[in-house]
Coordinates of C-alpha atoms in Angstrom, one line a residue:
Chain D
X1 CA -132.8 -44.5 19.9
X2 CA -129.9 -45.6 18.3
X3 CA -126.9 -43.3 17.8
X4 CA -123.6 -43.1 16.0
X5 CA -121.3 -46.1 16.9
X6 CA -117.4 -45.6 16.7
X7 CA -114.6 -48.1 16.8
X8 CA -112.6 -48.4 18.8
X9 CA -113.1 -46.6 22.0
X10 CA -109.1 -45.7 22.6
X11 CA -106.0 -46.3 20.8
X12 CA -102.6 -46.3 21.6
X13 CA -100.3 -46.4 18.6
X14 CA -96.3 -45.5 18.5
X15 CA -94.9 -43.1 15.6
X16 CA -94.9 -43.7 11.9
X17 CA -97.5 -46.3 12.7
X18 CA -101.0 -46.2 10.7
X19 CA -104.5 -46.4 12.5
X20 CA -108.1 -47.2 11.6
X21 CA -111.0 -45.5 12.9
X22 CA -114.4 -46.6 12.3
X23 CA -117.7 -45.0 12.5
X24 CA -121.4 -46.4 11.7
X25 CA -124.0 -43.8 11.7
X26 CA -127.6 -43.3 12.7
X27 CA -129.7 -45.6 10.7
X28 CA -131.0 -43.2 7.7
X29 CA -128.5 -41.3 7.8
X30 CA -126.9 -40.8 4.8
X31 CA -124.0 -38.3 5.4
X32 CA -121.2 -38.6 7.6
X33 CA -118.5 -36.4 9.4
X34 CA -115.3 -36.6 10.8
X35 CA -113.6 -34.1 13.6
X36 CA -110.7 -34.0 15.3
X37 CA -110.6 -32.3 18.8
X38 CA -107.0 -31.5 20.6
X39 CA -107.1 -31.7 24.0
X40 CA -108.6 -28.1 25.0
X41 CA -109.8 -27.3 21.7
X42 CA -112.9 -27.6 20.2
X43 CA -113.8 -29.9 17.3
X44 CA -112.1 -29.1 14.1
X45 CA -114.0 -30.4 10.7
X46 CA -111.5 -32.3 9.2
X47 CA -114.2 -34.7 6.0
X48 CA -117.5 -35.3 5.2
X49 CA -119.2 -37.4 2.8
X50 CA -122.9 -37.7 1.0
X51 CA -124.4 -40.8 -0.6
X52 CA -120.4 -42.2 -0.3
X53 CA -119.1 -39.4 -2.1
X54 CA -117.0 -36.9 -0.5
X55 CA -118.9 -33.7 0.3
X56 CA -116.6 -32.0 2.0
X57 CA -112.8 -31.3 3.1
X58 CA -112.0 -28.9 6.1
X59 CA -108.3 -29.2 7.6
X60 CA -107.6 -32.8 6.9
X61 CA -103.5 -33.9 6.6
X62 CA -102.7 -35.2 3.5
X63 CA -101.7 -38.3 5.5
X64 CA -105.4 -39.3 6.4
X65 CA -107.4 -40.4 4.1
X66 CA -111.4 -41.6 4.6
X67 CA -113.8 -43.3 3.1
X68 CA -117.3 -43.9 3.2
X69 CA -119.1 -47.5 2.4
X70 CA -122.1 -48.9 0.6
X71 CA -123.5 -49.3 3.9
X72 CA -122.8 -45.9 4.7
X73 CA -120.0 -46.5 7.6
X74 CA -117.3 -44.4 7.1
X75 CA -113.6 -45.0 8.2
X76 CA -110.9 -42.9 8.9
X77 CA -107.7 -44.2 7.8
X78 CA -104.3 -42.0 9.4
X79 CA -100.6 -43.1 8.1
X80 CA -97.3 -42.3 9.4
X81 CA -98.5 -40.7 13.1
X82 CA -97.4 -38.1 14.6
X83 CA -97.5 -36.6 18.2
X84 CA -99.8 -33.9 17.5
X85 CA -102.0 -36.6 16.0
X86 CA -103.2 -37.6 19.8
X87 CA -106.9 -36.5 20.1
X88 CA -110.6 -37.3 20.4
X89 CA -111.6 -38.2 17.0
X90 CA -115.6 -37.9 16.7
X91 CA -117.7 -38.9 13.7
X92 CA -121.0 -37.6 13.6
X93 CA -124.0 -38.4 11.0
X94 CA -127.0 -36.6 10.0
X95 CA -129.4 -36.6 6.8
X96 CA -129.6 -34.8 4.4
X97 CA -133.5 -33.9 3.7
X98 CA -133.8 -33.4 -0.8
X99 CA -137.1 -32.0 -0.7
X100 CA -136.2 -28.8 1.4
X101 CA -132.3 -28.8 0.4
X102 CA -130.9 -28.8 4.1
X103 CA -128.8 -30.9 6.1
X104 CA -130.4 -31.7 9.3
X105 CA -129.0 -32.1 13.1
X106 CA -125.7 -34.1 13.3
X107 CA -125.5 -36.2 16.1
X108 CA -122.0 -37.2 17.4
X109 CA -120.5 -40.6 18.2
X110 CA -118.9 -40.9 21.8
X111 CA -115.1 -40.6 19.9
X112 CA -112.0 -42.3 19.6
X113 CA -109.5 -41.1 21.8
X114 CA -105.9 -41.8 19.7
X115 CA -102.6 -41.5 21.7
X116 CA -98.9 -41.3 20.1
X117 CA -96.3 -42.4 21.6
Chain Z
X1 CA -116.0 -17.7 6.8
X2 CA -118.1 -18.2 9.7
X3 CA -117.4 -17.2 12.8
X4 CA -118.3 -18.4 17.0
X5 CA -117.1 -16.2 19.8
X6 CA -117.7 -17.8 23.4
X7 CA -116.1 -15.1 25.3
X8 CA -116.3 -16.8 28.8
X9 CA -113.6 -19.3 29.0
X10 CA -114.8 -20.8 32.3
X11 CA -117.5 -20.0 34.6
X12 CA -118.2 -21.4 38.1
X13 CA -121.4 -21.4 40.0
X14 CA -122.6 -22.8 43.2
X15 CA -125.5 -24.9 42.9
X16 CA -129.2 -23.7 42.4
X17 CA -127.5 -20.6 40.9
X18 CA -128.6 -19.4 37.8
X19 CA -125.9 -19.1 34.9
X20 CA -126.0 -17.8 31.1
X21 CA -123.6 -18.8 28.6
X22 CA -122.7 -16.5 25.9
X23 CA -122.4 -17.1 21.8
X24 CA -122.0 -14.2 19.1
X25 CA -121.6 -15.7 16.0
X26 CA -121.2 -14.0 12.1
X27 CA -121.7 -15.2 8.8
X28 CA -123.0 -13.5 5.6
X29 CA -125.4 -16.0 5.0
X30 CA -129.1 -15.5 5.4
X31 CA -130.1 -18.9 6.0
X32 CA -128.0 -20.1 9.0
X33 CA -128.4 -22.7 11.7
X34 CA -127.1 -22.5 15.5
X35 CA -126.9 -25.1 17.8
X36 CA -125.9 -25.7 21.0
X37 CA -123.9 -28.8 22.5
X38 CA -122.9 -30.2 26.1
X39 CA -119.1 -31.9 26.3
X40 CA -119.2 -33.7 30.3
X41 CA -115.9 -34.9 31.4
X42 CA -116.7 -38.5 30.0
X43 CA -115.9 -37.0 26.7
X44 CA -119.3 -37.7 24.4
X45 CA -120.5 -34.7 22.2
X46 CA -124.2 -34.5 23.3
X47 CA -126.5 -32.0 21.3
X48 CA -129.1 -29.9 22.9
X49 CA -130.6 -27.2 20.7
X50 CA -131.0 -26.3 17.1
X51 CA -132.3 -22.9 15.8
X52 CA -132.6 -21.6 11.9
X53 CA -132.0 -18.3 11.0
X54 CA -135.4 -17.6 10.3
X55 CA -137.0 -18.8 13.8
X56 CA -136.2 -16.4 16.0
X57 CA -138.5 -17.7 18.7
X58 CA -136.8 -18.3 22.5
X59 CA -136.7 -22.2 23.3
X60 CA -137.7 -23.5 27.2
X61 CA -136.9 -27.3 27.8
X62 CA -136.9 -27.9 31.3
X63 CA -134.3 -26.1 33.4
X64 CA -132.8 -24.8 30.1
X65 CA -133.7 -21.7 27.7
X66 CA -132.2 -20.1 25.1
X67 CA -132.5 -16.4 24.0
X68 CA -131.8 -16.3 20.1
X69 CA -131.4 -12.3 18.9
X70 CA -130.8 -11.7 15.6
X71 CA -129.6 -8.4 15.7
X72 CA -127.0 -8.7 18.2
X73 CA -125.8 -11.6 16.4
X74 CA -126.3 -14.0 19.5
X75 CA -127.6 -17.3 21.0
X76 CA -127.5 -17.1 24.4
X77 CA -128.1 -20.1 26.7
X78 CA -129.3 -19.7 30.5
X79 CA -129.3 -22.3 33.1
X80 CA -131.7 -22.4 35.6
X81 CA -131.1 -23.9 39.2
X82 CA -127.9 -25.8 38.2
X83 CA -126.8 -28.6 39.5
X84 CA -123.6 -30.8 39.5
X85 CA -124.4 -32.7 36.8
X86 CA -124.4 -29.5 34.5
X87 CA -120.9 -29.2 34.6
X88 CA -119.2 -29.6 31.5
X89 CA -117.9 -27.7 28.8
X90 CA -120.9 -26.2 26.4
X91 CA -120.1 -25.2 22.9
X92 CA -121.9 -22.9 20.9
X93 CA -121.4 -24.0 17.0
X94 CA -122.8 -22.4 13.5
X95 CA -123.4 -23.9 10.1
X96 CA -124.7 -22.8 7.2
X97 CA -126.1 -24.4 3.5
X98 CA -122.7 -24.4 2.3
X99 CA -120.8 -25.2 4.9
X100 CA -120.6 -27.9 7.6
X101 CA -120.0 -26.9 11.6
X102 CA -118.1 -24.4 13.4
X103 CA -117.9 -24.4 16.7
X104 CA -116.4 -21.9 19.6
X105 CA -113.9 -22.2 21.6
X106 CA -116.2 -23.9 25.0
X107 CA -117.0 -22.7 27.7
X108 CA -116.0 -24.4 30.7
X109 CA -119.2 -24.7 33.2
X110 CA -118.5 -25.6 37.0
X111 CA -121.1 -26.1 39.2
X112 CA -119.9 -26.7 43.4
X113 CA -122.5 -27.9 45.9

């Protein structure tokens, strides 16, 4: 079956500079998510989005900013890095099912491990 | 808010050895879902189990159960016989209709020949 693909695997980026990470969900799937996990931690919901509308905003800097497309992939745009930016960065998708009002399972991508330097 | 507690930070087994993994989670909401998800040292977020609120019934799949109690607020998830390749770090997580995922903290599963 096919599962959430994210781009690209690892990054290495110095300070101040800006990154891209991409994420194309399960076909069907219409919403998409976007954690960040510190090394240690567990995931922290930073945006999600519905039908390319934002559907929700957990602990997101004001220096990222995401998106989602027509062809529902999503990308995760970071500016002016920081150290503390260094971390797995997973997207995950799932559908959202109208007739019963519930968001189903959401299945991760493998990540995007981002390093600072 | 919602909230997962995985009080065991780490655990370590010797193979074949039986292990449970522990999740007490609280929300106000009636309809809630749990779920259940396996981090290996590669890196990859893999799910395992979903439960609703209103489904209280225990889950078998193999070498793996899970003991869902409502009114001890837990979702409890027992390994049978494990092996190597069980080692990782399993995170019990919580969502609800209004809001996305929360996980726990992990707990770090290490399984020794």
């Amino acid at each position: 079956a096919a599962g959430v693909i994210q781009s690209p695997r690892h990054l290495i980026k110095e300070k101040r500079e800006t990154a891209t990470l991409k994420c194309y969900p399960i076909p069907r799937h219409d919403t998409v998510y976007w954690y960040q996990q510190g090394p240690g931690q567990d995931p922290q919901f930073l945006i999600s989005f519905y039908e390319k509308m934002q559907s929700d905003k957990g602990s997101i800097p004001d220096r990222f900013s995401a998106q989602q497309f027509s062809d529902y992939h999503s990308e995760l745009n970071m500016s002016s890095l920081e150290l503390g930016d260094s971390a797995l960065y997973f997207c995950a998708s799932s559908e959202w099912l109208v007739a019963v009002g519930r968001q189903e399972t959401q299945y991760f991508g493998p990540g995007t491990r981002l390093l600072v330097l | 808010a919602q909230k997962v507690t995985q009080a065991q930070t780490e655990i370590s087994v010797v193979e074949k050895e039986d292990v449970t993994l522990d999740c007490v989670y609280e929300t106000r909401d009636t309809t809630y879902y749990l779920f259940w998800y396996k981090q290996p040292p590669s890196g990859e977020l893999v799910f395992l189990i979903r439960r609703n609120s209103f489904d209280e019934q225990n889950e078998i799949s193999g070498r793996y159960s899970w003991n869902f109690q409502k009114s001890t607020s837990s979702f409890n998830f027992t390994i049978t016989a494990s092996q190597v390749v069980d080692s990782a770090v399993y995170f019990c997580a919580l969502s609800t209709l209004y809001s996305t995922l929360t996980f726990g903290k992990g707990t770090m599963l290490l399984v020794s020949p």
